[in-house]
Short mmCIF file of N, CA and C in Angstrom, two decimals:
data_model
loop_
_atom_site.label_atom_id
_atom_site.label_comp_id
_atom_site.label_asym_id
_atom_site.label_seq_id
_atom_site.Cartn_x
_atom_site.Cartn_y
_atom_site.Cartn_z
N MET A 1 135.07 133.37 112.49
CA MET A 1 134.36 132.68 113.45
C MET A 1 132.96 132.44 112.88
N PHE A 2 132.45 133.52 112.15
CA PHE A 2 131.05 133.46 111.34
C PHE A 2 131.12 132.41 110.24
N LYS A 3 132.29 132.44 109.80
CA LYS A 3 132.53 131.45 108.55
C LYS A 3 132.31 130.16 108.91
N THR A 4 132.87 129.79 110.16
CA THR A 4 132.77 128.34 110.62
C THR A 4 131.49 128.03 110.97
N ILE A 5 130.66 128.96 111.56
CA ILE A 5 129.29 128.59 111.92
C ILE A 5 128.46 128.45 110.78
N ARG A 6 128.81 129.19 109.66
CA ARG A 6 128.02 129.05 108.53
C ARG A 6 128.16 127.70 107.74
N ARG A 7 129.43 127.24 107.82
CA ARG A 7 129.79 125.98 107.29
C ARG A 7 129.34 124.85 107.85
N VAL A 8 129.42 124.95 109.32
CA VAL A 8 128.75 123.86 110.03
C VAL A 8 127.13 123.78 109.86
N ALA A 9 126.47 124.95 109.87
CA ALA A 9 125.10 124.90 109.46
C ALA A 9 124.79 124.47 108.20
N ALA A 10 125.69 124.77 107.11
CA ALA A 10 125.35 124.37 105.87
C ALA A 10 125.65 122.79 105.81
N ALA A 11 126.68 122.48 106.55
CA ALA A 11 126.97 120.79 106.59
C ALA A 11 125.79 120.20 107.23
N VAL A 12 125.12 120.67 108.15
CA VAL A 12 124.06 119.83 108.89
C VAL A 12 122.89 120.06 107.97
N ALA A 13 122.64 121.21 107.26
CA ALA A 13 121.45 121.29 106.43
C ALA A 13 121.62 120.08 105.14
N VAL A 14 122.84 120.00 104.69
CA VAL A 14 123.03 119.04 103.56
C VAL A 14 122.82 117.57 104.13
N GLY A 15 123.38 117.34 105.26
CA GLY A 15 123.18 115.98 105.91
C GLY A 15 121.71 115.75 106.19
N LEU A 16 120.83 116.75 106.78
CA LEU A 16 119.41 116.46 106.75
C LEU A 16 118.88 116.18 105.44
N LEU A 17 119.26 116.95 104.38
CA LEU A 17 118.56 116.76 102.93
C LEU A 17 118.92 115.47 102.52
N ALA A 18 120.19 114.95 102.67
CA ALA A 18 120.58 113.60 102.22
C ALA A 18 119.75 112.77 102.89
N PHE A 19 119.73 112.65 104.11
CA PHE A 19 118.83 111.78 104.95
C PHE A 19 117.48 111.74 104.46
N LYS A 20 116.89 112.80 104.36
CA LYS A 20 115.43 112.74 103.60
C LYS A 20 115.37 112.28 102.56
N ALA A 21 116.15 112.35 101.64
CA ALA A 21 116.22 111.81 100.24
C ALA A 21 116.30 110.35 100.36
N VAL A 22 117.23 109.83 101.24
CA VAL A 22 117.34 108.34 101.12
C VAL A 22 116.24 107.67 101.92
N ALA A 23 115.48 108.35 102.98
CA ALA A 23 114.36 107.65 103.38
C ALA A 23 113.19 107.89 102.55
N SER A 24 113.16 108.90 101.56
CA SER A 24 112.04 108.91 100.56
C SER A 24 112.26 107.80 99.66
N PHE A 25 113.47 107.70 99.31
CA PHE A 25 113.81 106.72 98.20
C PHE A 25 113.50 105.24 98.65
N LEU A 26 113.97 104.90 99.88
CA LEU A 26 113.60 103.64 100.57
C LEU A 26 112.05 103.37 100.82
N SER A 27 111.38 104.45 101.09
CA SER A 27 109.92 104.30 101.19
C SER A 27 109.28 103.99 99.87
N TRP A 28 109.90 104.74 98.85
CA TRP A 28 109.37 104.50 97.44
C TRP A 28 109.61 103.14 97.06
N ILE A 29 110.77 102.53 97.33
CA ILE A 29 111.05 101.18 96.95
C ILE A 29 110.07 100.25 97.72
N GLU A 30 109.98 100.55 98.97
CA GLU A 30 108.81 99.50 99.77
C GLU A 30 107.50 99.52 99.04
N ARG A 31 107.10 100.77 98.53
CA ARG A 31 105.78 100.84 98.01
C ARG A 31 105.77 100.02 96.59
N GLN A 32 106.83 100.15 95.89
CA GLN A 32 106.90 99.35 94.68
C GLN A 32 106.91 97.97 94.86
N GLU A 33 107.44 97.42 95.96
CA GLU A 33 107.55 96.06 96.33
C GLU A 33 106.17 95.45 96.64
N ASP A 34 105.34 96.35 97.43
CA ASP A 34 104.04 96.12 97.84
C ASP A 34 103.15 95.80 96.63
N SER A 35 103.34 96.64 95.81
CA SER A 35 102.41 96.75 94.62
C SER A 35 102.70 95.64 93.59
N THR A 36 103.86 95.14 93.53
CA THR A 36 104.43 94.22 92.77
C THR A 36 103.75 92.91 93.35
N ALA A 37 103.89 92.73 94.62
CA ALA A 37 103.38 91.45 95.34
C ALA A 37 101.85 91.30 95.17
N GLU A 38 101.19 92.48 95.19
CA GLU A 38 99.68 92.49 94.93
C GLU A 38 99.39 92.04 93.52
N ALA A 39 100.27 92.59 92.53
CA ALA A 39 99.99 92.21 91.14
C ALA A 39 100.26 90.79 91.07
N TRP A 40 101.25 90.10 91.66
CA TRP A 40 101.60 88.70 91.46
C TRP A 40 100.26 87.86 92.01
N ILE A 41 99.79 88.39 93.08
CA ILE A 41 98.62 87.73 93.84
C ILE A 41 97.46 87.74 92.97
N ASP A 42 97.23 88.93 92.33
CA ASP A 42 96.23 88.88 91.36
C ASP A 42 96.28 88.13 90.14
N GLU A 43 97.36 88.00 89.68
CA GLU A 43 97.66 87.13 88.47
C GLU A 43 97.39 85.57 88.92
N ASP A 44 97.92 85.16 90.04
CA ASP A 44 97.63 83.88 90.51
C ASP A 44 96.12 83.53 90.56
N GLU A 45 95.27 84.67 91.18
CA GLU A 45 94.07 84.48 91.32
C GLU A 45 93.22 84.23 89.92
N PHE A 46 93.62 84.94 89.02
CA PHE A 46 92.96 84.74 87.61
C PHE A 46 93.56 83.55 87.03
N GLU A 47 94.63 82.88 87.23
CA GLU A 47 94.99 81.61 86.68
C GLU A 47 94.21 80.61 87.37
N ASP A 48 93.81 80.67 88.73
CA ASP A 48 93.06 79.54 89.47
C ASP A 48 91.62 79.68 88.89
N ALA A 49 91.07 80.70 88.41
CA ALA A 49 89.63 80.70 87.98
C ALA A 49 89.36 80.14 86.60
#
């Protein structure tokens, strides 16, 4: 009985860690896209000047 409870708790913990890792990765990608967009805007401004 205790083995089953431990395995379920471990599965939930691994699931939560995987979800957190995916969420962190996606937010990092969004930050990278934002900084790239700002860099392109800056280059366009320099070309116009």
